[in-house]
Short mmCIF file of C-alpha atoms and ligand atoms in Angstrom, two decimals:
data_model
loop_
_atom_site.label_atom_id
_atom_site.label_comp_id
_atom_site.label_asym_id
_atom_site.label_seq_id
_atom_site.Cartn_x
_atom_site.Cartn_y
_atom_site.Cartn_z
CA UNK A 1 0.00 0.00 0.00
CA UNK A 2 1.18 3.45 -0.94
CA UNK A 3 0.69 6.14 2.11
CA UNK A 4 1.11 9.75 0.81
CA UNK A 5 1.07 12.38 3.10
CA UNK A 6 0.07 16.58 2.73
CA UNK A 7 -0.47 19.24 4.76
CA UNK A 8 -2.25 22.67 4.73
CA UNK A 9 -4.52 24.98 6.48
CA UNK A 10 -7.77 24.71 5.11
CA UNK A 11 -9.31 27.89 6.06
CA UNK A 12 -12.35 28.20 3.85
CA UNK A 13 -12.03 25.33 2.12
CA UNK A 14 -12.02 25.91 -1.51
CA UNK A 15 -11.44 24.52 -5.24
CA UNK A 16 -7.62 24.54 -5.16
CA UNK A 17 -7.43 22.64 -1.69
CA UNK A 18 -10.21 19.99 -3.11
CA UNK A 19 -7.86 19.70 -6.20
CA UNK A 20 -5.13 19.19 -4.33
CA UNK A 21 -6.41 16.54 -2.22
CA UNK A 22 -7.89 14.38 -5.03
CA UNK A 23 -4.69 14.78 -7.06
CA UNK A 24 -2.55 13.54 -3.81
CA UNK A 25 -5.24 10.62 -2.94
CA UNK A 26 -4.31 9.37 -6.90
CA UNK A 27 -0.34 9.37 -6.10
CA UNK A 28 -1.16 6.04 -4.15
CA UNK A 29 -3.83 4.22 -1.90
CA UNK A 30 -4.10 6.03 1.56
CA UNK A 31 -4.17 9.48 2.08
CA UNK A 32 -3.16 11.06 5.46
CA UNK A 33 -3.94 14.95 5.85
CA UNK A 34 -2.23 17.25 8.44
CA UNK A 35 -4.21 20.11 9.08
CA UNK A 36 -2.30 22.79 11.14
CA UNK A 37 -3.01 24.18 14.31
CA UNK A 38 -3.48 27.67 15.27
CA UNK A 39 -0.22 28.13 17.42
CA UNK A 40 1.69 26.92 14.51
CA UNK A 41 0.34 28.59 11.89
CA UNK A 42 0.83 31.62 13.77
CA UNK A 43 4.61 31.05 14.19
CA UNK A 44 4.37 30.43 10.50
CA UNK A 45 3.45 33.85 9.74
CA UNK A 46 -0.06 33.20 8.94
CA UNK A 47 -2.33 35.00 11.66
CA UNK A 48 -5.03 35.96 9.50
CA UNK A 49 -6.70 32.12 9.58
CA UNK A 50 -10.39 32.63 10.37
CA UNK A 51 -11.57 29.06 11.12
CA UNK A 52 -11.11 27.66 13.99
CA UNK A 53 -9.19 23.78 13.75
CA UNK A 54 -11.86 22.05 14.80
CA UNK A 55 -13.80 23.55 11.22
CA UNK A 56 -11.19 22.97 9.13
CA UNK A 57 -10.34 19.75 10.11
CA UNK A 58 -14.57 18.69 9.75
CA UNK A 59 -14.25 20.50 6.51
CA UNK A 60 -11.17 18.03 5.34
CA UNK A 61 -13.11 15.53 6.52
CA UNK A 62 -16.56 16.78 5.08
CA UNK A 63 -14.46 16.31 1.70
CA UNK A 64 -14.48 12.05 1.94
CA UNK A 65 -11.27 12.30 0.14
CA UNK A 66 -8.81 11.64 3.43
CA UNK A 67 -8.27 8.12 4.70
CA UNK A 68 -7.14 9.94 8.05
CA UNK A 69 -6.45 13.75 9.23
CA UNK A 70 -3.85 14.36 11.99
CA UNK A 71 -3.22 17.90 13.55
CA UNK A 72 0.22 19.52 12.91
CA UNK A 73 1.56 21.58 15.72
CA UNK A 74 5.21 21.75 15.62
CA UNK A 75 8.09 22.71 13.23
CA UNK A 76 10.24 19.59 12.64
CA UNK A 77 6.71 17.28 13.20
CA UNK A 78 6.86 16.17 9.15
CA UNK A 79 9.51 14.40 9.63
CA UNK A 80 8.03 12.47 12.63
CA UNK A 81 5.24 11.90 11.06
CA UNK A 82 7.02 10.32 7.46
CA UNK A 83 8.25 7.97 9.84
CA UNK A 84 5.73 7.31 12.37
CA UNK A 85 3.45 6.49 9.44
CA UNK A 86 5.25 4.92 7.30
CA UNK A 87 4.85 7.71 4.48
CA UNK A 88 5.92 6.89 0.86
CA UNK A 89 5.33 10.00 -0.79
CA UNK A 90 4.95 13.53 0.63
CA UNK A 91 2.84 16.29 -1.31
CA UNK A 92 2.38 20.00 -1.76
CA UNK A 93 1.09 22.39 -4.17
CA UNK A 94 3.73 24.30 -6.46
CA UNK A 95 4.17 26.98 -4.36
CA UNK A 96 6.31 25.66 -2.00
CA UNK A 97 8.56 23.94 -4.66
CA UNK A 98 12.26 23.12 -2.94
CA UNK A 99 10.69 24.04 0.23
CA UNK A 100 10.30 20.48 1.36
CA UNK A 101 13.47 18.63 -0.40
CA UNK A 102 14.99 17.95 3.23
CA UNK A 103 12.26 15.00 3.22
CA UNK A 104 13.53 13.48 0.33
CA UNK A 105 16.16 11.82 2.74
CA UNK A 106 12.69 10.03 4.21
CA UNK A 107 10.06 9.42 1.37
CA UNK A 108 9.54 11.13 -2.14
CA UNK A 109 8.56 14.52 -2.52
CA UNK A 110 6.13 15.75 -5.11
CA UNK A 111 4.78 19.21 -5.54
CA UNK A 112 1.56 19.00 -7.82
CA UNK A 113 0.55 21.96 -9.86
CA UNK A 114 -1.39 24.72 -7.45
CA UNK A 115 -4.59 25.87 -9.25
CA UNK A 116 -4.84 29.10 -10.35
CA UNK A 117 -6.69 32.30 -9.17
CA UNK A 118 -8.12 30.87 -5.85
CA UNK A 119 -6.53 31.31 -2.10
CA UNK A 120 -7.81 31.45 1.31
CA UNK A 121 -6.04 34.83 1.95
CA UNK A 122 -7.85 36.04 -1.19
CA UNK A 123 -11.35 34.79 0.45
CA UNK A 124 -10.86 36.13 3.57
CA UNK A 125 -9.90 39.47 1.82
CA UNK A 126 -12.98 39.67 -0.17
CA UNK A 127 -15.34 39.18 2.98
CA UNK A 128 -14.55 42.92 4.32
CA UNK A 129 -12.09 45.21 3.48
CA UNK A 130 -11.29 47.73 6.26
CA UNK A 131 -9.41 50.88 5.38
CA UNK A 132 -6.75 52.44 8.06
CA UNK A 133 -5.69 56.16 8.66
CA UNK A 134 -2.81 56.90 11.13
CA UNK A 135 -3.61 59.59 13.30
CA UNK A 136 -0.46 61.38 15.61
CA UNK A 137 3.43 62.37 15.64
CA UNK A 138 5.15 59.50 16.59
CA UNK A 139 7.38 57.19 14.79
CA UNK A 140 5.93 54.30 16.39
CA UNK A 141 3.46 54.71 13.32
CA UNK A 142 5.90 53.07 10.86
CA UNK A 143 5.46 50.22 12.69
CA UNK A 144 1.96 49.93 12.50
CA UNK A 145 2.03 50.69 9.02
CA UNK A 146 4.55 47.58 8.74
CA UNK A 147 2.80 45.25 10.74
CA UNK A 148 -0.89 46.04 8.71
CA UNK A 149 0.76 44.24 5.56
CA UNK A 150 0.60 41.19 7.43
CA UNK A 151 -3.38 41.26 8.64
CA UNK A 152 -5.08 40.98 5.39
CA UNK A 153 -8.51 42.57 4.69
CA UNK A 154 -6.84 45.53 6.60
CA UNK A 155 -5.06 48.49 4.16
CA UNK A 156 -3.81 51.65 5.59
CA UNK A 157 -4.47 54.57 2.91
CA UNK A 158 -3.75 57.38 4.88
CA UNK A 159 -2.03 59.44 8.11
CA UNK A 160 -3.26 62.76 9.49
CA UNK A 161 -0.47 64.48 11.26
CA UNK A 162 1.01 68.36 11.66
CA UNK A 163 4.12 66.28 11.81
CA UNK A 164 5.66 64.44 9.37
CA UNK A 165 9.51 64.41 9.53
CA UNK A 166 9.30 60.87 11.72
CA UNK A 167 7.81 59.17 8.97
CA UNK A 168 9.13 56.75 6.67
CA UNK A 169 8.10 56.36 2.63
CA UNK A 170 5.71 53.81 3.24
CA UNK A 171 3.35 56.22 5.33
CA UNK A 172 4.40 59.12 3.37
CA UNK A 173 3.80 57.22 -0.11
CA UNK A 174 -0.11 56.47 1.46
CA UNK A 175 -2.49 58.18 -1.12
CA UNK A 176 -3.80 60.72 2.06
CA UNK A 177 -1.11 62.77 3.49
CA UNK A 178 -3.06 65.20 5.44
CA UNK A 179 -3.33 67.56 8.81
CA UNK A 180 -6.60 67.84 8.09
CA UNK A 181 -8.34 65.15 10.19
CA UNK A 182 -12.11 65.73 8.84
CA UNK A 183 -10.31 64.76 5.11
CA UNK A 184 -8.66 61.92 6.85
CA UNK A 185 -11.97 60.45 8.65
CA UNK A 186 -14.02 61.16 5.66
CA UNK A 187 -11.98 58.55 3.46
CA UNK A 188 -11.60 55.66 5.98
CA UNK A 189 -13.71 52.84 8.25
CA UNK A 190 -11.18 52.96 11.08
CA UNK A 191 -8.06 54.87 12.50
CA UNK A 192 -5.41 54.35 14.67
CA UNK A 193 -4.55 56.99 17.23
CA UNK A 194 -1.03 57.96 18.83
CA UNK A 195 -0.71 60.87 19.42
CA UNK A 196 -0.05 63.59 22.38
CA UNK A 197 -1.96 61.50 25.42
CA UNK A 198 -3.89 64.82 26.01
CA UNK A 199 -5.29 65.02 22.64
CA UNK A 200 -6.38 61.39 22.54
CA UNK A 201 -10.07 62.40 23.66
CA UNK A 202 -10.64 64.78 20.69
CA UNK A 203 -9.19 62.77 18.54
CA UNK A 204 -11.57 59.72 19.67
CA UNK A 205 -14.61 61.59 19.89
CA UNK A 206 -14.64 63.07 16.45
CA UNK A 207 -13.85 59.42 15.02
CA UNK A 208 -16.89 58.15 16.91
CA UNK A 209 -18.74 60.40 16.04
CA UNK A 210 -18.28 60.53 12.31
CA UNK A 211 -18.92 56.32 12.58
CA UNK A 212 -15.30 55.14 12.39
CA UNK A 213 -13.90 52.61 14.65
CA UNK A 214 -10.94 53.38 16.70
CA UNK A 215 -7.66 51.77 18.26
CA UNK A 216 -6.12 54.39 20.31
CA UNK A 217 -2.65 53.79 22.39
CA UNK A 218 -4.41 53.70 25.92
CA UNK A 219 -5.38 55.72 27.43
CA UNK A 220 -7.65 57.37 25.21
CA UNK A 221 -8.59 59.46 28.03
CA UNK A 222 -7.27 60.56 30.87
CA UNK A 223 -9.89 61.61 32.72
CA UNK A 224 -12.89 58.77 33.77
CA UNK A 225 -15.98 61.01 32.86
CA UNK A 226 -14.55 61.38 29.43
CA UNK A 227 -13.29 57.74 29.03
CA UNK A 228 -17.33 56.54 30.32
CA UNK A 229 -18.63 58.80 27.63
CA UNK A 230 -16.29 57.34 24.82
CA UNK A 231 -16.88 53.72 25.66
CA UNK A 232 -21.07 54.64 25.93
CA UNK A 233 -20.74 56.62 22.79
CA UNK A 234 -18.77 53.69 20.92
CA UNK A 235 -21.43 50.92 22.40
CA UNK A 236 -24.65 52.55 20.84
CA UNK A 237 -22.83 53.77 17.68
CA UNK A 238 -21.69 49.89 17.60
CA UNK A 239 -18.42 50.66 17.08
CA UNK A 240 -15.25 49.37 17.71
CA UNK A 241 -13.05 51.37 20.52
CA UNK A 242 -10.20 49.65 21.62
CA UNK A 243 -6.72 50.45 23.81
CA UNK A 244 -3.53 50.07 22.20
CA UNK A 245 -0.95 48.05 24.56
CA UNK A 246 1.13 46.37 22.42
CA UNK A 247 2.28 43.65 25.09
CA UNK A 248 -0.97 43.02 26.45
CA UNK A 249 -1.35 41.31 22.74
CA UNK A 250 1.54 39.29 22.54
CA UNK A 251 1.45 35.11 23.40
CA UNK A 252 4.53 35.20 25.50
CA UNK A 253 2.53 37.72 27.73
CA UNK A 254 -0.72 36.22 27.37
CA UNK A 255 0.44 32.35 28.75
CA UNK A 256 2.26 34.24 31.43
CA UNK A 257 -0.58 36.34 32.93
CA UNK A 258 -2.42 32.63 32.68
CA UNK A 259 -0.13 30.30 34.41
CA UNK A 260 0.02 33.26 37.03
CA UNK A 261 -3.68 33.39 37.47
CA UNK A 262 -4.17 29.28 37.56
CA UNK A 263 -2.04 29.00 40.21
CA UNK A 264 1.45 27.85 38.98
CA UNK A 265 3.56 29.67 41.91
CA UNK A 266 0.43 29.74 44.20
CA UNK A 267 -0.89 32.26 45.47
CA UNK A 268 0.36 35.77 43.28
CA UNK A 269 1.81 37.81 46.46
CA UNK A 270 3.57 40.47 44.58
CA UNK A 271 4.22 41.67 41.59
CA UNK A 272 6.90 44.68 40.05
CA UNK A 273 6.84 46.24 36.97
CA UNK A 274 9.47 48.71 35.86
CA UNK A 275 9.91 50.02 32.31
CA UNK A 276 12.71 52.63 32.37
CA UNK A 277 14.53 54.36 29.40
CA UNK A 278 17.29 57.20 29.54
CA UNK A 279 15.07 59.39 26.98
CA UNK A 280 15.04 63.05 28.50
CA UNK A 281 12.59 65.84 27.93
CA UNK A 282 14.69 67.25 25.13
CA UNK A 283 15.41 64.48 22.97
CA UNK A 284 13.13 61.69 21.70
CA UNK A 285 10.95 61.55 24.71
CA UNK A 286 7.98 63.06 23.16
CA UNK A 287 5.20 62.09 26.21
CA UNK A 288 6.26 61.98 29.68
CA UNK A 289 7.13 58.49 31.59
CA UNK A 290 3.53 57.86 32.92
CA UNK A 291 1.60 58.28 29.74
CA UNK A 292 4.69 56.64 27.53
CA UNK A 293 4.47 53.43 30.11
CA UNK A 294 2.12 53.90 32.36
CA UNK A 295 -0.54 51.57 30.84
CA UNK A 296 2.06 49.02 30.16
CA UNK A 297 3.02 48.63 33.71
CA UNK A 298 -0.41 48.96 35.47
CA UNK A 299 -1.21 46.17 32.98
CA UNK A 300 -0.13 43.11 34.62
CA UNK A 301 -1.20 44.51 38.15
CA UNK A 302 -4.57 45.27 37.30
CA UNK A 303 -4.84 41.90 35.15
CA UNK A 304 -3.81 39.42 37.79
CA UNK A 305 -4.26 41.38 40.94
CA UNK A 306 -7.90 42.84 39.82
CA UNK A 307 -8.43 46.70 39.87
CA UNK A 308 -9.54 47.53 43.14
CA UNK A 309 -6.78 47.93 45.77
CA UNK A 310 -6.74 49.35 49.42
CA UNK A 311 -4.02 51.78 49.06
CA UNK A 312 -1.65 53.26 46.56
CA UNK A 313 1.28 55.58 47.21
CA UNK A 314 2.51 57.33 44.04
CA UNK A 315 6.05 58.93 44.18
CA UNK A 316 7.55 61.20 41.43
CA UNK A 317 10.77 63.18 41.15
CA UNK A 318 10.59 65.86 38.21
CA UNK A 319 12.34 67.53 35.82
CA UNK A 320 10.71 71.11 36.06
CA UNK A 321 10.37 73.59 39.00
CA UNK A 322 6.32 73.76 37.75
CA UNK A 323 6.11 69.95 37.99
CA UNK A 324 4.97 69.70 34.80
CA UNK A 325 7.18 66.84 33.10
CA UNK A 326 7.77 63.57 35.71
CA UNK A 327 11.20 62.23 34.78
CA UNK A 328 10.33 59.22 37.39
CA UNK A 329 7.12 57.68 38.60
CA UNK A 330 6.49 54.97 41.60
CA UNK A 331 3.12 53.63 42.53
CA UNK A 332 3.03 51.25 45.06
CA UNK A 333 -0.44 49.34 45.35
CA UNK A 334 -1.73 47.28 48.66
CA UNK A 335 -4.68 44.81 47.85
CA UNK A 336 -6.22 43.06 50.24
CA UNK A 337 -3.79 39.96 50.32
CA UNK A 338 -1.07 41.18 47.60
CA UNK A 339 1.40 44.01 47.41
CA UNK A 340 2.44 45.30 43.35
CA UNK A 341 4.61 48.00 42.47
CA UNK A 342 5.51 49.56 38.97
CA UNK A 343 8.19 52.20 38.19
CA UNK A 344 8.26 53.94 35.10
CA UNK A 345 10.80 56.93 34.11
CA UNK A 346 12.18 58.93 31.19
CA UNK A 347 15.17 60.17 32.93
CA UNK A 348 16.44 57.34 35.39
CA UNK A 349 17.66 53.89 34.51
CA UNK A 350 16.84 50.42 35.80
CA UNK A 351 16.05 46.85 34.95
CA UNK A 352 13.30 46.69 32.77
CA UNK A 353 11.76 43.40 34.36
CA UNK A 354 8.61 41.96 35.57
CA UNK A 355 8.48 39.73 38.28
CA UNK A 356 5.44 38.01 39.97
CA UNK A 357 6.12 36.85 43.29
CA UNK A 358 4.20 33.71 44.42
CA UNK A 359 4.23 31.04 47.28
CA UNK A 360 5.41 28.72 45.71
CA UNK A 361 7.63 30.21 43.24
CA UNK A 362 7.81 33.05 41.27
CA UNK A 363 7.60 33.95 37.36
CA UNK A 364 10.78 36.77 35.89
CA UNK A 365 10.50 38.31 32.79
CA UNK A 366 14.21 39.64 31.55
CA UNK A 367 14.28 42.96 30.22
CA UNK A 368 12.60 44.59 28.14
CA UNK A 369 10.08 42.74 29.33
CA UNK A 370 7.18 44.43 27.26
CA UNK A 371 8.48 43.52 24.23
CA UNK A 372 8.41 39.59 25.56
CA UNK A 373 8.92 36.71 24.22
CA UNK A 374 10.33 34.42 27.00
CA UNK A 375 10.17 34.01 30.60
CA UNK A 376 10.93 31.30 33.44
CA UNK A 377 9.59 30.23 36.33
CA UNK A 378 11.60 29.83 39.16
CA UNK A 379 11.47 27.34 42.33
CA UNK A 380 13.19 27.31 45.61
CA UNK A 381 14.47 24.03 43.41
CA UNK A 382 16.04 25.01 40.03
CA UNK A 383 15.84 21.63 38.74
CA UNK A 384 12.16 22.10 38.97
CA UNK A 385 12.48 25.72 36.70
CA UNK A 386 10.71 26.07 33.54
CA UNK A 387 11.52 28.17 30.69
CA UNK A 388 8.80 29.08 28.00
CA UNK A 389 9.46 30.87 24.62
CA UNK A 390 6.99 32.28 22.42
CA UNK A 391 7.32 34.14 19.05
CA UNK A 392 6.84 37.79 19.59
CA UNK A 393 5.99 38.92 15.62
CA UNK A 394 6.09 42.50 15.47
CA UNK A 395 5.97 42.87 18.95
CA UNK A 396 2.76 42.28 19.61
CA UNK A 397 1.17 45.07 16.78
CA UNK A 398 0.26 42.35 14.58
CA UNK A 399 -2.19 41.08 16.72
CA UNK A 400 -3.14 44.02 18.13
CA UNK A 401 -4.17 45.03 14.39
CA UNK A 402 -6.04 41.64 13.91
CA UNK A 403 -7.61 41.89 16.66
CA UNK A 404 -9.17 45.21 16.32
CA UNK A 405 -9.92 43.86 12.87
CA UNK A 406 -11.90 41.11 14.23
CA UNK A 407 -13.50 43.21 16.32
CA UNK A 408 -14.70 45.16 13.33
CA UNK A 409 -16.30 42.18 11.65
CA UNK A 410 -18.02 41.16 14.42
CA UNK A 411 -15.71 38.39 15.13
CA UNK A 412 -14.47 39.02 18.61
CA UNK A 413 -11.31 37.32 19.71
CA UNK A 414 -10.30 37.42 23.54
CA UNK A 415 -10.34 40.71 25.04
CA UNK A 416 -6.96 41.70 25.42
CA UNK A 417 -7.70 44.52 27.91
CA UNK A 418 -11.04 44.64 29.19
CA UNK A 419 -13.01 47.79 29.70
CA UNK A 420 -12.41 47.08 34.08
CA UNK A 421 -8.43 47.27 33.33
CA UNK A 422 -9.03 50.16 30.26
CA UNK A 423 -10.84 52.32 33.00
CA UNK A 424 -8.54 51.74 35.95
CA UNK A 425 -5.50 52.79 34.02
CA UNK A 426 -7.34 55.79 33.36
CA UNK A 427 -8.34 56.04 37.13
CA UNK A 428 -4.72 56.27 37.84
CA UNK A 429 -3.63 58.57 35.06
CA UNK A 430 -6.38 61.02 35.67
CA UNK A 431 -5.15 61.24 39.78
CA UNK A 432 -1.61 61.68 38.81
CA UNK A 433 -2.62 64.77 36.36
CA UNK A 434 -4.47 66.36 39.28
CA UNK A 435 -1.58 65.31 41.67
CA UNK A 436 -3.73 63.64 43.86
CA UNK A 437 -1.83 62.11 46.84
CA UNK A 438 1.57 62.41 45.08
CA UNK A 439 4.89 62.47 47.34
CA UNK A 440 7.60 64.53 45.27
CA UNK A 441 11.19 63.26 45.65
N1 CTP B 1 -3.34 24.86 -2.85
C1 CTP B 1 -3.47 24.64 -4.22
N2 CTP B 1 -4.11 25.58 -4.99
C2 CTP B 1 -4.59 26.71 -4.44
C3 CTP B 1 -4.46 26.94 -3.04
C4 CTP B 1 -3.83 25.97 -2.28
O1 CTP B 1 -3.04 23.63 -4.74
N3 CTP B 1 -5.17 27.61 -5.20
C5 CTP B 1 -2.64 23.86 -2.05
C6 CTP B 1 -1.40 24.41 -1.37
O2 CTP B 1 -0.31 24.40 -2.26
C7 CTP B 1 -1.24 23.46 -0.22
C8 CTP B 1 -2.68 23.11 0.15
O3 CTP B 1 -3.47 23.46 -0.98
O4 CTP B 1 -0.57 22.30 -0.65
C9 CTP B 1 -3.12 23.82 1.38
O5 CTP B 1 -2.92 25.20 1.19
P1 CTP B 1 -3.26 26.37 2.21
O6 CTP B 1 -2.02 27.08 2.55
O7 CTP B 1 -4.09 25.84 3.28
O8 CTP B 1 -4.20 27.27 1.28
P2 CTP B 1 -4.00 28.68 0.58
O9 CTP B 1 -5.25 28.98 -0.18
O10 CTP B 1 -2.72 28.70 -0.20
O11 CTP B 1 -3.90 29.62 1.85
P3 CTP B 1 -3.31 31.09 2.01
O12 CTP B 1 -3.97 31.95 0.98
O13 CTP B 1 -3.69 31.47 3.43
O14 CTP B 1 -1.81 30.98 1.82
#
């Protein structure tokens, strides 16, 4: 008996995979299909799949033409599987031709013709097509505009800004260059927002208002009456308004905050957060320390501790006689049976780390640790340690931007930061801009 193996994703099954399928089944007599998972595909490159495995596998099998479908999770698992099965002939379409001659040491390779003018990316495109304008100053925007290429059914046409000297060509090539924003909002279904953290609410509330859907770096106010009104304006306008925190999207991040929460170094006692860079008022450092990292380092305390402490003490040293710009910022929290601290600056140096302290271990994140992608946890025991590393791709933006994108269509993913964490961040920012209970140093 000839066993012939082939892989794929399968996401909205179409002609071309169907083709495929029969053409492999005819190379020999049993046909076994790997279907890959999410997690894989993901390290892969492909985020945009919109099925989830469980439909794509029923739709391989919905096809009759596999004799069996196994799941492929891990980079190096071909190979296993050649062997485990006893594979004689491994198949692909043309476009990954030389891709897979490694194999050839285990079975014979064979890349079939792909059939033109149909693709799953090309599907999911023609579902919805959101447009993208750029809203703010900062160079952080080329990054976003980088990252969109990879969500598809998402295309950035334009960027409203007064400044435009950060920008590369790709925003500056965008067929709407503009500081108008009314010309910007007219032309687009969505924008993304950074911009000064005091003009965020403006910005937000003319979007809303003229129906657009918004991602704004949080927060996207800083005071809580405003930030109620956004999110009440946004829910009966059904649109999408969501926080930009780039590490609260990414998977290193994500499995962290979970092993935390189910218990993995018991009970979460305490937990530090410091994100520190040397950036001073008159260089890069466009937005002081607080709003720059603020939500970033409230984010893990508020997500595993809950929002609703017993007492905070906020310490700041600044740069300015009037107090205006904070070169270093200290809140210390006390909840009810946990202590967490997070120190952000623009102006003093320190280890950028996260650690959650638990009783029965405790989970360190290495600097930077908000652009993460690995982590250990420790035990009084180090042979009992445990590393984890997860692909960070594009630092988290890329699923930020799907996400949002999902959002859009209706298809919600996980909320990355609920509305409870959203407001609390704002909570705090809004005290520290009226000074409220601030120690100066
Ligand atoms: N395939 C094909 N003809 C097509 C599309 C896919 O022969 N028009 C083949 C691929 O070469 C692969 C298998 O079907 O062997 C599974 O492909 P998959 O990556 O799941 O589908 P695509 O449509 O190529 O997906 P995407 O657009 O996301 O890359």
């Amino acid at each position: 008996m000839i066993k012939v193996i082939t892989y794929g994703t399968y996401d909205h099954l179409h002609y071309g995979h169907i083709r495929l399928l029969e053409r492999a089944k005819a190379l020999g007599d049993y046909l076994i299909v790997g279907v890959t998972a999410d997690d894989f595909d993901r390290v892969r490159g492909k985020i945009n799949t919109e099925q989830s495995l469980i439909e794509r596998v029923e739709a391989v099998k919905a096809t009759g033409i596999a004799d069996e479908i196994i799941i492929e999770e891990y980079e190096g698992q071909k190979i296993d599987d050649i062997c485990r099965y006893g594979v004689d002939i491994f198949t692909v379409g043309s476009d990954w031709v030389g891709k897979f001659d490694y194999l050839k040491e285990y079975c014979k390779v064979v890349y079939l013709p792909r059939t033109e003018g149909v693709s799953s990316s090309e599907i999911r495109s023609a579902e919805e097509h959101v447009s993208l304008g750029l809203v703010g100053g900062s160079d952080f925007l080329n990054k976003i505009i980088e990252e969109s290429h990879y969500v598809n059914g998402l295309e950035a046409i334009g960027v409203c800004s007064s400044n435009k000297t950060c920008f590369n060509q790709q925003i500056l090539g965008l067929p709407t260059v503009t500081d108008d924003y009314k010309e910007l909002l007219d032309k687009v279904d969505a924008v993304y927002i950074k911009s000064e953290p005091s003009s965020h609410y403006a910005l937000v509330k003319e979007a809303l208002e003229n129906n657009k859907h918004v991602l704004c770096e949080a927060p996207f106010s800083m005071d809580v009456g405003e930030w109620n009104y956004l999110v009440q304006l946004a829910n009966e306008s059904h649109l999408v308004l969501l926080d930009g925190i780039k590490t609260a999207y990414s998977t290193a991040y994500n499995r962290l905050k979970l092993l935390a929460k189910s218990g993995r170094i018991g009970r979460v006692v305490s937990i530090k957060a410091v994100c520190t860079s040397l950036k001073n008022e008159n260089s890069q450092g466009k937005w002081d320390p607080i709003y720059e990292w603020g939500p970033t380092a409230l984010l893990p305390i508020f997500q595993i501790l809950g929002t609703e402490y017993v007492k905070k003490t906020t310490c700041v040293h600044y740069y300015d006689d009037a107090r205006k710009h904070d070169a270093f910022t200290k809140m210390d929290f006390v909840f009810s049976n946990a202590v967490a601290s997070m120190e952000v600056a623009n102006g003093v140096k320190s280890e950028g780390e996260l650690i959650i302290s638990g009783t029965k271990g405790y989970i360190i994140v290495p600097a930077p640790w908000w652009n993460t992608d690995y982590f250990e946890i420790r035990y009084e025991h180090s042979e009992e340690n445990k590393r984890y590393f997860y692909q960070l791709d594009g630092e988290g933006i890329r699923f930020e931007l799907l996400c949002f994108l999902q959002e859009i269509k209706n298809k919600p993913m996980q909320p990355y930061v609920d509305r409870r964490v959203s407001k609390a961040i704002c909570r705090e920012l809004e005290e520290f801009n009226c000074k409220r209970n601030i120690i100066e140093i």
